[in-house]
Amino acid sequence: QQQVKQSPQSLIVQKGGISIINCAYENTAFDYFPWYQQFPGKGPALLIAIRPDVSEKKEGRFTISFNKSAKQFSLHIMDSQPGDSATYFCAASTQSGSARQLTFGSGTQLTVLP
Amino acid sequence: DAGITQSPRYKITETGRQVTLMCHQTWSHSYMFWYRQDLGHGLRLIYYSAAADITDKGEVPDGYVVSRSKTENFPLTLESATRSQTSVYFCASRADTQYFGPGTRLTVL
């Protein structure tokens, strides 16, 4: 049961371009939406996260846009650089006790061409 | 080094053998997690632990066993490995923002 659907599966962008990755969720109990970045041979690392009480969050070149009514959120990478080439995972979570259980999207492999 | 480590980083085994993947964290986080990563599936939770001696199943627990006798260690055991358990396994810690280890690539022949 895939509760978080991520697209596209792969993305190729020219240096300086905008990379956009989209996610959609079903469970309205989700209340925290992080994005993870993973380089080859490494574990995922938190990139940026948003809560549903705001529609946008920006950190440097990375922006999350959130549409609560549509149950969709997206990651925008402005001025994409070759160093941004990685796999990106969206996730959604709910509080379970004192822990957050993450449900991940299937991942997007981003390639930024020099 | 501080952080979360996994061992071995690579493992090849045969069907039916028992395999244990180790995870160690130096932060003393209460919560620890095991995920498997497969192409097209993202990361799926296998088991998690809220504290020493407290563990619970995740999305895909079948065929796996965990234990947590010490806060800093959270081993994952495949009691009788199957080919479908060929995957990359990640350990993570901390309850809110999860920190991931470098992963163990397991191949079951």
mmCIF file of C-alpha atoms in Angstrom:
data_model
loop_
_atom_site.group_PDB
_atom_site.id
_atom_site.type_symbol
_atom_site.label_atom_id
_atom_site.label_comp_id
_atom_site.label_asym_id
_atom_site.label_seq_id
_atom_site.Cartn_x
_atom_site.Cartn_y
_atom_site.Cartn_z
ATOM 1 C CA GLN A 1 0.000 0.000 0.000
ATOM 2 C CA GLN A 2 1.770 3.095 -1.253
ATOM 3 C CA GLN A 3 0.516 6.041 0.736
ATOM 4 C CA VAL A 4 2.917 8.560 -0.790
ATOM 5 C CA LYS A 5 3.208 8.714 -4.567
ATOM 6 C CA GLN A 6 6.266 10.451 -5.998
ATOM 7 C CA SER A 7 6.982 11.569 -9.536
ATOM 8 C CA PRO A 8 8.904 11.619 -11.754
ATOM 9 C CA GLN A 9 11.042 8.537 -11.214
ATOM 10 C CA SER A 10 13.971 10.253 -12.900
ATOM 11 C CA LEU A 11 14.716 13.817 -13.908
ATOM 12 C CA ILE A 12 17.435 15.387 -16.020
ATOM 13 C CA VAL A 13 17.974 19.124 -15.763
ATOM 14 C CA GLN A 14 20.541 21.489 -17.201
ATOM 15 C CA LYS A 15 22.781 23.418 -14.828
ATOM 16 C CA GLY A 16 20.982 26.567 -13.711
ATOM 17 C CA GLY A 17 17.545 25.138 -14.396
ATOM 18 C CA ILE A 18 14.707 24.424 -12.007
ATOM 19 C CA SER A 19 14.133 20.874 -10.761
ATOM 20 C CA ILE A 20 10.622 20.023 -9.644
ATOM 21 C CA ILE A 21 9.625 16.817 -7.867
ATOM 22 C CA ASN A 22 6.041 16.115 -6.915
ATOM 23 C CA CYS A 23 4.427 14.004 -4.216
ATOM 24 C CA ALA A 24 0.851 13.181 -3.334
ATOM 25 C CA TYR A 25 -0.487 11.540 -0.222
ATOM 26 C CA GLU A 26 -3.730 9.939 0.856
ATOM 27 C CA ASN A 27 -3.673 9.801 4.637
ATOM 28 C CA THR A 28 -5.011 13.047 6.079
ATOM 29 C CA ALA A 29 -3.427 12.154 9.417
ATOM 30 C CA PHE A 30 0.017 12.982 8.014
ATOM 31 C CA ASP A 31 1.217 16.189 9.635
ATOM 32 C CA TYR A 32 4.897 16.465 8.780
ATOM 33 C CA PHE A 33 6.421 16.321 5.324
ATOM 34 C CA PRO A 34 10.216 16.014 5.032
ATOM 35 C CA TRP A 35 12.379 15.654 1.976
ATOM 36 C CA TYR A 36 15.504 13.531 2.077
ATOM 37 C CA GLN A 37 18.526 13.688 -0.215
ATOM 38 C CA GLN A 38 20.607 10.598 -0.848
ATOM 39 C CA PHE A 39 23.952 10.410 -2.604
ATOM 40 C CA PRO A 40 25.242 7.083 -3.974
ATOM 41 C CA GLY A 41 26.601 4.852 -1.247
ATOM 42 C CA LYS A 42 25.242 7.068 1.521
ATOM 43 C CA GLY A 43 22.215 7.052 3.745
ATOM 44 C CA PRO A 44 19.384 9.544 3.213
ATOM 45 C CA ALA A 45 19.837 12.914 4.898
ATOM 46 C CA LEU A 46 17.142 15.403 5.789
ATOM 47 C CA LEU A 47 17.069 18.276 3.309
ATOM 48 C CA ILE A 48 14.035 20.348 4.215
ATOM 49 C CA ALA A 49 10.661 19.768 5.847
ATOM 50 C CA ILE A 50 7.277 21.437 6.135
ATOM 51 C CA ARG A 51 4.199 21.232 8.312
ATOM 52 C CA PRO A 52 0.730 21.628 6.761
ATOM 53 C CA ASP A 53 -0.010 24.935 8.461
ATOM 54 C CA VAL A 54 2.140 26.749 5.899
ATOM 55 C CA SER A 55 1.973 26.658 2.110
ATOM 56 C CA GLU A 56 5.632 27.215 1.365
ATOM 57 C CA LYS A 57 9.025 26.881 3.009
ATOM 58 C CA LYS A 58 12.274 28.046 1.512
ATOM 59 C CA GLU A 59 15.831 27.224 2.514
ATOM 60 C CA GLY A 60 18.421 28.571 0.147
ATOM 61 C CA ARG A 61 17.794 27.134 -3.311
ATOM 62 C CA PHE A 62 15.338 24.555 -2.002
ATOM 63 C CA THR A 63 11.614 25.283 -1.630
ATOM 64 C CA ILE A 64 8.739 23.083 -0.564
ATOM 65 C CA SER A 65 5.291 24.016 -1.843
ATOM 66 C CA PHE A 66 2.377 22.463 0.011
ATOM 67 C CA ASN A 67 -1.256 22.202 -1.075
ATOM 68 C CA LYS A 68 -3.286 20.772 1.786
ATOM 69 C CA SER A 69 -6.617 20.643 -0.060
ATOM 70 C CA ALA A 70 -5.086 18.730 -2.961
ATOM 71 C CA LYS A 71 -2.946 16.594 -0.628
ATOM 72 C CA GLN A 72 0.106 17.373 -2.687
ATOM 73 C CA PHE A 73 3.535 18.805 -2.013
ATOM 74 C CA SER A 74 6.535 19.445 -4.169
ATOM 75 C CA LEU A 75 10.232 20.220 -3.988
ATOM 76 C CA HIS A 76 11.665 22.958 -6.168
ATOM 77 C CA ILE A 77 15.415 23.255 -6.624
ATOM 78 C CA MET A 78 16.313 26.612 -8.086
ATOM 79 C CA ASP A 79 19.531 27.180 -10.039
ATOM 80 C CA SER A 80 20.202 23.434 -10.045
ATOM 81 C CA GLN A 81 23.861 22.452 -9.811
ATOM 82 C CA PRO A 82 25.700 19.240 -10.748
ATOM 83 C CA GLY A 83 26.328 18.733 -7.032
ATOM 84 C CA ASP A 84 22.565 18.431 -6.555
ATOM 85 C CA SER A 85 22.621 15.197 -8.557
ATOM 86 C CA ALA A 86 21.224 12.654 -6.110
ATOM 87 C CA THR A 87 18.117 10.684 -5.305
ATOM 88 C CA TYR A 88 15.389 12.638 -3.559
ATOM 89 C CA PHE A 89 12.711 11.082 -1.393
ATOM 90 C CA CYS A 90 9.617 12.774 -0.140
ATOM 91 C CA ALA A 91 8.098 11.431 3.039
ATOM 92 C CA ALA A 92 5.096 11.949 5.217
ATOM 93 C CA SER A 93 4.720 11.158 8.846
ATOM 94 C CA THR A 94 2.379 11.016 11.759
ATOM 95 C CA GLN A 95 3.152 11.037 15.425
ATOM 96 C CA SER A 96 2.992 7.554 16.910
ATOM 97 C CA GLY A 97 3.576 7.801 20.620
ATOM 98 C CA SER A 98 6.673 9.942 20.933
ATOM 99 C CA ALA A 99 8.091 8.822 17.586
ATOM 100 C CA ARG A 100 7.369 9.822 14.032
ATOM 101 C CA GLN A 101 6.833 6.990 11.596
ATOM 102 C CA LEU A 102 7.933 7.977 8.128
ATOM 103 C CA THR A 103 6.257 6.785 4.946
ATOM 104 C CA PHE A 104 8.517 7.373 1.956
ATOM 105 C CA GLY A 105 7.824 8.008 -1.693
ATOM 106 C CA SER A 106 9.576 5.810 -4.232
ATOM 107 C CA GLY A 107 12.323 8.332 -4.977
ATOM 108 C CA THR A 108 13.422 10.559 -7.853
ATOM 109 C CA GLN A 109 16.871 10.260 -9.354
ATOM 110 C CA LEU A 110 17.966 13.774 -10.312
ATOM 111 C CA THR A 111 20.786 14.364 -12.758
ATOM 112 C CA VAL A 112 21.991 17.918 -13.308
ATOM 113 C CA LEU A 113 24.041 18.245 -16.465
ATOM 114 C CA PRO A 114 27.013 20.643 -16.416
ATOM 115 C CA ASP B 1 33.377 9.092 15.242
ATOM 116 C CA ALA B 2 30.062 10.253 16.540
ATOM 117 C CA GLY B 3 26.961 9.242 14.649
ATOM 118 C CA ILE B 4 25.422 6.062 13.423
ATOM 119 C CA THR B 5 27.407 3.197 11.944
ATOM 120 C CA GLN B 6 26.416 -0.026 10.264
ATOM 121 C CA SER B 7 28.362 -3.217 9.705
ATOM 122 C CA PRO B 8 29.122 -4.926 7.511
ATOM 123 C CA ARG B 9 28.774 -2.497 4.633
ATOM 124 C CA TYR B 10 28.534 -5.334 2.127
ATOM 125 C CA LYS B 11 27.463 -8.934 2.660
ATOM 126 C CA ILE B 12 26.906 -11.859 0.337
ATOM 127 C CA THR B 13 25.209 -14.918 1.740
ATOM 128 C CA GLU B 14 23.298 -17.948 0.605
ATOM 129 C CA THR B 15 19.653 -18.839 0.880
ATOM 130 C CA GLY B 16 18.804 -20.350 4.244
ATOM 131 C CA ARG B 17 21.729 -18.880 6.160
ATOM 132 C CA GLN B 18 21.362 -16.648 9.191
ATOM 133 C CA VAL B 19 22.668 -13.131 8.807
ATOM 134 C CA THR B 20 22.932 -10.352 11.369
ATOM 135 C CA LEU B 21 23.311 -6.715 10.425
ATOM 136 C CA MET B 22 24.669 -4.434 13.092
ATOM 137 C CA CYS B 23 23.740 -0.872 13.897
ATOM 138 C CA HIS B 24 25.420 1.338 16.482
ATOM 139 C CA GLN B 25 24.685 4.932 17.438
ATOM 140 C CA THR B 26 26.690 7.223 19.694
ATOM 141 C CA TRP B 27 24.000 9.813 20.426
ATOM 142 C CA SER B 28 21.964 7.778 22.953
ATOM 143 C CA HIS B 29 18.780 8.375 20.976
ATOM 144 C CA SER B 30 15.889 6.391 22.379
ATOM 145 C CA TYR B 31 14.372 5.516 19.035
ATOM 146 C CA MET B 32 16.033 3.384 16.379
ATOM 147 C CA PHE B 33 14.687 2.094 13.091
ATOM 148 C CA TRP B 34 15.490 -0.456 10.381
ATOM 149 C CA TYR B 35 14.501 0.166 6.771
ATOM 150 C CA ARG B 36 15.086 -1.669 3.547
ATOM 151 C CA GLN B 37 15.526 0.179 0.287
ATOM 152 C CA ASP B 38 14.477 -1.378 -2.986
ATOM 153 C CA LEU B 39 14.213 0.225 -6.392
ATOM 154 C CA GLY B 40 10.724 1.516 -6.955
ATOM 155 C CA HIS B 41 9.712 1.164 -3.304
ATOM 156 C CA GLY B 42 11.653 3.881 -1.577
ATOM 157 C CA LEU B 43 12.431 2.978 2.025
ATOM 158 C CA ARG B 44 10.158 0.641 3.925
ATOM 159 C CA LEU B 45 10.168 0.275 7.690
ATOM 160 C CA ILE B 46 11.007 -3.209 8.954
ATOM 161 C CA TYR B 47 11.147 -2.754 12.730
ATOM 162 C CA TYR B 48 11.653 0.040 15.185
ATOM 163 C CA SER B 49 12.525 0.351 18.831
ATOM 164 C CA ALA B 50 11.424 2.978 21.322
ATOM 165 C CA ALA B 51 14.015 2.034 23.960
ATOM 166 C CA ALA B 52 16.081 -0.872 25.167
ATOM 167 C CA ASP B 53 13.972 -4.045 25.240
ATOM 168 C CA ILE B 54 11.058 -2.338 23.429
ATOM 169 C CA THR B 55 10.584 -3.187 19.769
ATOM 170 C CA ASP B 56 7.685 -3.102 17.336
ATOM 171 C CA LYS B 57 6.917 -4.166 13.789
ATOM 172 C CA GLY B 58 6.923 -1.853 10.826
ATOM 173 C CA GLU B 59 5.509 -2.290 7.345
ATOM 174 C CA VAL B 60 7.563 -5.338 6.250
ATOM 175 C CA PRO B 61 8.677 -7.349 9.328
ATOM 176 C CA ASP B 62 8.276 -10.905 8.014
ATOM 177 C CA GLY B 63 11.531 -12.878 7.978
ATOM 178 C CA TYR B 64 13.343 -10.461 10.285
ATOM 179 C CA VAL B 65 14.091 -10.444 13.997
ATOM 180 C CA VAL B 66 15.433 -7.561 16.079
ATOM 181 C CA SER B 67 16.695 -7.113 19.590
ATOM 182 C CA ARG B 68 17.772 -4.138 21.650
ATOM 183 C CA SER B 69 19.574 -5.035 24.841
ATOM 184 C CA LYS B 70 21.512 -1.743 24.882
ATOM 185 C CA THR B 71 20.351 1.713 23.836
ATOM 186 C CA GLU B 72 23.223 2.159 21.392
ATOM 187 C CA ASN B 73 22.849 -1.117 19.469
ATOM 188 C CA PHE B 74 20.005 -2.396 17.326
ATOM 189 C CA PRO B 75 20.923 -5.554 15.392
ATOM 190 C CA LEU B 76 18.724 -6.944 12.631
ATOM 191 C CA THR B 77 18.768 -10.702 12.033
ATOM 192 C CA LEU B 78 17.575 -12.609 9.016
ATOM 193 C CA GLU B 79 17.067 -16.055 10.529
ATOM 194 C CA SER B 80 16.865 -17.884 7.196
ATOM 195 C CA ALA B 81 17.764 -15.556 4.359
ATOM 196 C CA THR B 82 15.760 -15.609 1.141
ATOM 197 C CA ARG B 83 16.533 -14.068 -2.248
ATOM 198 C CA SER B 84 13.708 -11.578 -1.770
ATOM 199 C CA GLN B 85 15.682 -10.130 1.140
ATOM 200 C CA THR B 86 18.409 -8.944 -1.208
ATOM 201 C CA SER B 87 18.324 -5.218 -0.562
ATOM 202 C CA VAL B 88 20.085 -2.251 0.959
ATOM 203 C CA TYR B 89 19.371 -1.966 4.659
ATOM 204 C CA PHE B 90 19.461 1.307 6.546
ATOM 205 C CA CYS B 91 19.436 1.899 10.238
ATOM 206 C CA ALA B 92 18.234 5.233 11.611
ATOM 207 C CA SER B 93 17.920 6.860 14.999
ATOM 208 C CA ARG B 94 16.074 9.669 16.731
ATOM 209 C CA ALA B 95 12.334 10.080 16.983
ATOM 210 C CA ASP B 96 11.595 13.306 15.144
ATOM 211 C CA THR B 97 14.249 13.955 12.518
ATOM 212 C CA GLN B 98 15.679 10.569 11.684
ATOM 213 C CA TYR B 99 19.396 10.253 11.060
ATOM 214 C CA PHE B 100 20.396 7.414 8.771
ATOM 215 C CA GLY B 101 23.460 5.215 8.747
ATOM 216 C CA PRO B 102 25.471 4.515 5.584
ATOM 217 C CA GLY B 103 23.634 1.286 4.790
ATOM 218 C CA THR B 104 24.439 -2.400 4.319
ATOM 219 C CA ARG B 105 24.137 -3.898 0.861
ATOM 220 C CA LEU B 106 23.009 -7.504 1.291
ATOM 221 C CA THR B 107 22.936 -10.033 -1.515
ATOM 222 C CA VAL B 108 21.295 -13.404 -0.973
ATOM 223 C CA LEU B 109 22.282 -15.983 -3.578
#
